[in-house]
Amino acid sequence: MKQSKLSIIIRGLIKENPVLVLVLGTCPTLAISTSVSAAIGMGLAATAVLICSNVAISALRKTIPEQVRIPCYIVLIAGFVSVVSMILEAYAYSLYESLGVYLSLIVVNCIILGRAEMFANKNTVLDSALDGIGMGLGFTLALTAMAIIREVFGSGSILGYPIPWLTDNPISILSMAPGGFCIFGCMIALVNKLTHGNRKAKSGCAACPAASACQGKECEGK
């Protein structure tokens, strides 16, 4: 069934949010979400790579040999990551430093590779670009929401600016790994409650949050 352009963008925000529903990209989510500025920077960098890689892979999907499609995807993604990395190093060095190794690891971010495999190589260039925008914004929003909670209550600041009372009484564990996992789990539970409260009544493709992307093609013959 053909999807509207708007629905392709919107589904990445909540219904198929790559972090909180599909549970992809958890490594940068937990590592970068201690700072709002770093979270926004990582989200926008990943969104730029996601859009560019989706467009390139969709445009080349009929020429990339099936047997080597994954290595080809990784080469294309790595090229776009290198471009984004050099731009940040040249024009936003403080952000480049704060992202550290996680900027380079966008190459193997399973959100980007997953959308290439599940959507871009099966759909048109325009639809793939819109999917990249939606999934990228969903990733950025999830990352930023976690970062706001962890920075405000864990460090007592927002965007580096101290917050009265909280700066002297931070909940330090929220800025550590256990606190990150706790916030991550609570946000997943909240989104699941709001969007998939009736999942138990479904089975097969109907219960899969990525069903609209593969349209059952991945389950054929299984």
Short mmCIF file of C-alpha atoms in Angstrom, two decimals:
data_model
loop_
_atom_site.label_atom_id
_atom_site.label_comp_id
_atom_site.label_asym_id
_atom_site.label_seq_id
_atom_site.Cartn_x
_atom_site.Cartn_y
_atom_site.Cartn_z
CA MET A 1 0.00 0.00 0.00
CA LYS A 2 1.39 3.38 -1.02
CA GLN A 3 2.18 5.70 1.87
CA SER A 4 1.64 9.45 1.96
CA LYS A 5 4.72 11.65 2.06
CA LEU A 6 3.70 13.12 5.41
CA SER A 7 3.20 9.71 7.02
CA ILE A 8 6.72 8.66 5.98
CA ILE A 9 8.13 11.59 7.95
CA ILE A 10 5.82 11.42 10.95
CA ARG A 11 6.18 7.71 11.70
CA GLY A 12 9.87 8.16 12.58
CA LEU A 13 8.99 10.63 15.34
CA ILE A 14 7.01 8.28 17.61
CA LYS A 15 5.35 5.27 15.95
CA GLU A 16 8.65 3.91 14.58
CA ASN A 17 11.07 6.02 16.61
CA PRO A 18 14.48 4.43 15.95
CA VAL A 19 15.62 4.76 19.58
CA LEU A 20 12.49 4.32 21.68
CA VAL A 21 10.53 1.84 19.52
CA LEU A 22 12.99 0.04 17.25
CA VAL A 23 15.69 0.29 19.97
CA LEU A 24 18.53 1.09 17.57
CA GLY A 25 21.56 3.31 18.13
CA THR A 26 21.60 2.74 21.90
CA CYS A 27 25.39 3.19 22.23
CA PRO A 28 25.52 6.88 21.17
CA THR A 29 22.16 7.48 22.87
CA LEU A 30 23.48 6.47 26.27
CA ALA A 31 26.94 7.97 25.81
CA ILE A 32 26.03 11.39 24.38
CA SER A 33 22.79 12.09 26.26
CA THR A 34 24.56 13.60 29.30
CA SER A 35 24.72 16.96 27.49
CA VAL A 36 21.92 18.70 25.58
CA SER A 37 24.30 20.48 23.18
CA ALA A 38 26.14 17.25 22.36
CA ALA A 39 22.83 15.39 21.93
CA ILE A 40 21.50 17.94 19.46
CA GLY A 41 24.81 17.98 17.60
CA MET A 42 24.93 14.18 17.35
CA GLY A 43 21.29 14.05 16.25
CA LEU A 44 21.76 16.62 13.49
CA ALA A 45 25.01 14.98 12.30
CA ALA A 46 23.33 11.56 12.15
CA THR A 47 20.31 13.08 10.39
CA ALA A 48 22.50 14.64 7.69
CA VAL A 49 24.28 11.32 7.11
CA LEU A 50 20.98 9.43 7.14
CA ILE A 51 19.37 11.67 4.52
CA CYS A 52 22.42 11.65 2.22
CA SER A 53 23.00 7.90 2.51
CA ASN A 54 19.32 7.09 1.96
CA VAL A 55 19.23 9.25 -1.17
CA ALA A 56 22.47 7.79 -2.57
CA ILE A 57 21.51 4.19 -1.85
CA SER A 58 18.03 4.64 -3.30
CA ALA A 59 19.48 6.23 -6.45
CA LEU A 60 21.99 3.38 -6.86
CA ARG A 61 19.79 0.50 -5.68
CA LYS A 62 19.41 -0.99 -9.16
CA THR A 63 23.14 -0.87 -9.90
CA ILE A 64 24.53 -2.18 -6.58
CA PRO A 65 25.03 -5.98 -6.82
CA GLU A 66 22.88 -7.87 -4.34
CA GLN A 67 25.83 -9.96 -3.12
CA VAL A 68 27.88 -6.94 -1.98
CA ARG A 69 25.14 -4.49 -1.06
CA ILE A 70 26.10 -4.22 2.65
CA PRO A 71 29.79 -3.37 1.97
CA CYS A 72 28.64 -0.83 -0.63
CA TYR A 73 26.24 0.74 1.86
CA ILE A 74 29.00 1.04 4.46
CA VAL A 75 31.38 2.68 1.96
CA LEU A 76 28.74 5.25 1.02
CA ILE A 77 27.85 5.94 4.65
CA ALA A 78 31.52 6.25 5.60
CA GLY A 79 32.03 8.84 2.88
CA PHE A 80 29.18 11.01 4.16
CA VAL A 81 30.36 10.62 7.77
CA SER A 82 33.82 11.80 6.74
CA VAL A 83 32.33 14.90 5.08
CA VAL A 84 30.20 15.73 8.15
CA SER A 85 33.19 15.13 10.45
CA MET A 86 35.41 17.50 8.46
CA ILE A 87 32.72 20.19 8.39
CA LEU A 88 32.27 20.01 12.17
CA GLU A 89 36.02 20.03 12.74
CA ALA A 90 36.36 23.14 10.58
CA TYR A 91 33.33 25.15 11.72
CA ALA A 92 32.21 23.71 15.10
CA TYR A 93 35.36 22.43 16.73
CA SER A 94 34.00 22.42 20.30
CA LEU A 95 31.09 20.21 19.20
CA TYR A 96 33.49 18.02 17.22
CA GLU A 97 35.56 17.55 20.38
CA SER A 98 32.54 16.80 22.57
CA LEU A 99 31.25 14.10 20.22
CA GLY A 100 34.65 12.45 20.10
CA VAL A 101 34.82 8.91 18.77
CA TYR A 102 31.04 8.63 18.57
CA LEU A 103 31.01 10.92 15.54
CA SER A 104 33.11 8.45 13.55
CA LEU A 105 31.01 5.57 14.84
CA ILE A 106 28.00 6.94 12.95
CA VAL A 107 29.40 4.75 10.13
CA VAL A 108 28.26 1.63 11.98
CA ASN A 109 25.16 3.16 13.56
CA CYS A 110 22.50 0.51 13.04
CA ILE A 111 19.81 3.15 12.48
CA ILE A 112 21.51 4.30 9.28
CA LEU A 113 22.41 0.85 8.00
CA GLY A 114 18.99 -0.44 9.02
CA ARG A 115 17.12 2.23 7.04
CA ALA A 116 19.36 1.60 4.05
CA GLU A 117 18.49 -2.09 4.11
CA MET A 118 14.84 -1.83 5.13
CA PHE A 119 13.72 1.25 3.21
CA ALA A 120 16.16 3.02 0.88
CA ASN A 121 16.93 0.01 -1.31
CA LYS A 122 13.20 -0.62 -1.86
CA ASN A 123 11.82 2.89 -2.39
CA THR A 124 12.23 6.02 -4.51
CA VAL A 125 14.78 8.75 -3.88
CA LEU A 126 12.17 11.21 -2.59
CA ASP A 127 10.57 8.72 -0.22
CA SER A 128 14.01 7.67 1.02
CA ALA A 129 14.94 11.30 1.70
CA LEU A 130 11.70 11.80 3.65
CA ASP A 131 12.36 8.61 5.60
CA GLY A 132 15.82 9.93 6.46
CA ILE A 133 14.32 13.21 7.68
CA GLY A 134 11.71 11.46 9.83
CA MET A 135 14.06 8.90 11.35
CA GLY A 136 16.76 11.52 11.89
CA LEU A 137 14.36 13.87 13.66
CA GLY A 138 13.06 10.98 15.76
CA PHE A 139 16.62 10.10 16.77
CA THR A 140 17.40 13.75 17.58
CA LEU A 141 14.23 14.24 19.63
CA ALA A 142 14.77 11.06 21.66
CA LEU A 143 18.42 11.94 22.27
CA THR A 144 17.55 15.52 23.27
CA ALA A 145 14.71 14.47 25.60
CA MET A 146 17.03 12.08 27.43
CA ALA A 147 19.78 14.70 27.57
CA ILE A 148 17.47 17.33 29.07
CA ILE A 149 16.48 15.00 31.91
CA ARG A 150 20.02 13.80 32.55
CA GLU A 151 21.71 17.22 32.34
CA VAL A 152 19.07 19.12 34.34
CA PHE A 153 18.73 16.62 37.17
CA GLY A 154 22.09 14.88 36.90
CA SER A 155 24.34 17.94 36.54
CA GLY A 156 22.06 20.77 37.64
CA SER A 157 22.53 22.71 34.41
CA ILE A 158 21.04 23.20 30.96
CA LEU A 159 23.23 23.83 27.92
CA GLY A 160 26.07 24.40 30.36
CA TYR A 161 24.26 27.11 32.36
CA PRO A 162 23.75 26.31 36.06
CA ILE A 163 20.20 26.02 37.44
CA PRO A 164 19.62 27.46 40.92
CA TRP A 165 19.27 24.84 43.70
CA LEU A 166 19.66 21.93 41.28
CA THR A 167 23.30 22.80 40.66
CA ASP A 168 23.98 22.29 44.40
CA ASN A 169 21.76 19.20 44.69
CA PRO A 170 22.28 17.11 41.55
CA ILE A 171 21.18 13.50 41.26
CA SER A 172 24.63 12.39 40.20
CA ILE A 173 23.67 8.87 39.20
CA LEU A 174 21.66 10.27 36.27
CA SER A 175 24.86 11.46 34.63
CA MET A 176 26.34 7.96 34.97
CA ALA A 177 25.66 4.79 33.00
CA PRO A 178 23.09 3.30 35.46
CA GLY A 179 21.07 6.52 35.39
CA GLY A 180 21.21 6.58 31.60
CA PHE A 181 19.85 3.04 31.38
CA CYS A 182 17.10 3.90 33.89
CA ILE A 183 15.94 6.98 31.94
CA PHE A 184 16.21 5.05 28.68
CA GLY A 185 14.04 2.22 30.00
CA CYS A 186 11.43 4.61 31.42
CA MET A 187 11.15 6.49 28.13
CA ILE A 188 10.79 3.24 26.16
CA ALA A 189 8.05 2.11 28.56
CA LEU A 190 6.23 5.45 28.24
CA VAL A 191 6.32 5.44 24.43
CA ASN A 192 5.27 1.79 24.36
CA LYS A 193 2.31 2.58 26.62
CA LEU A 194 1.24 5.53 24.49
CA THR A 195 1.60 3.89 21.08
CA HIS A 196 1.50 0.10 21.39
CA GLY A 197 -0.67 -0.58 24.40
CA ASN A 198 -2.60 -3.22 22.44
CA ARG A 199 0.46 -5.03 21.06
CA LYS A 200 -0.54 -8.24 22.86
CA ALA A 201 -3.58 -8.48 20.63
CA LYS A 202 -1.39 -8.54 17.55
CA SER A 203 0.91 -11.14 16.10
CA GLY A 204 3.20 -11.59 13.12
CA CYS A 205 3.80 -8.54 10.93
CA ALA A 206 1.02 -6.59 12.65
CA ALA A 207 3.06 -6.54 15.88
CA CYS A 208 6.26 -5.36 14.17
CA PRO A 209 6.92 -1.59 14.37
CA ALA A 210 8.86 -1.73 11.09
CA ALA A 211 6.09 -3.50 9.17
CA SER A 212 5.22 -0.43 7.10
CA ALA A 213 8.77 -0.26 5.76
CA CYS A 214 9.27 -3.86 4.67
CA GLN A 215 5.56 -4.49 3.92
CA GLY A 216 5.96 -8.15 4.84
CA LYS A 217 8.70 -8.79 2.26
CA GLU A 218 11.24 -9.82 4.93
CA CYS A 219 8.87 -12.51 6.24
CA GLU A 220 8.10 -14.16 2.90
CA GLY A 221 8.97 -17.82 2.89
CA LYS A 222 9.48 -17.95 6.66
#
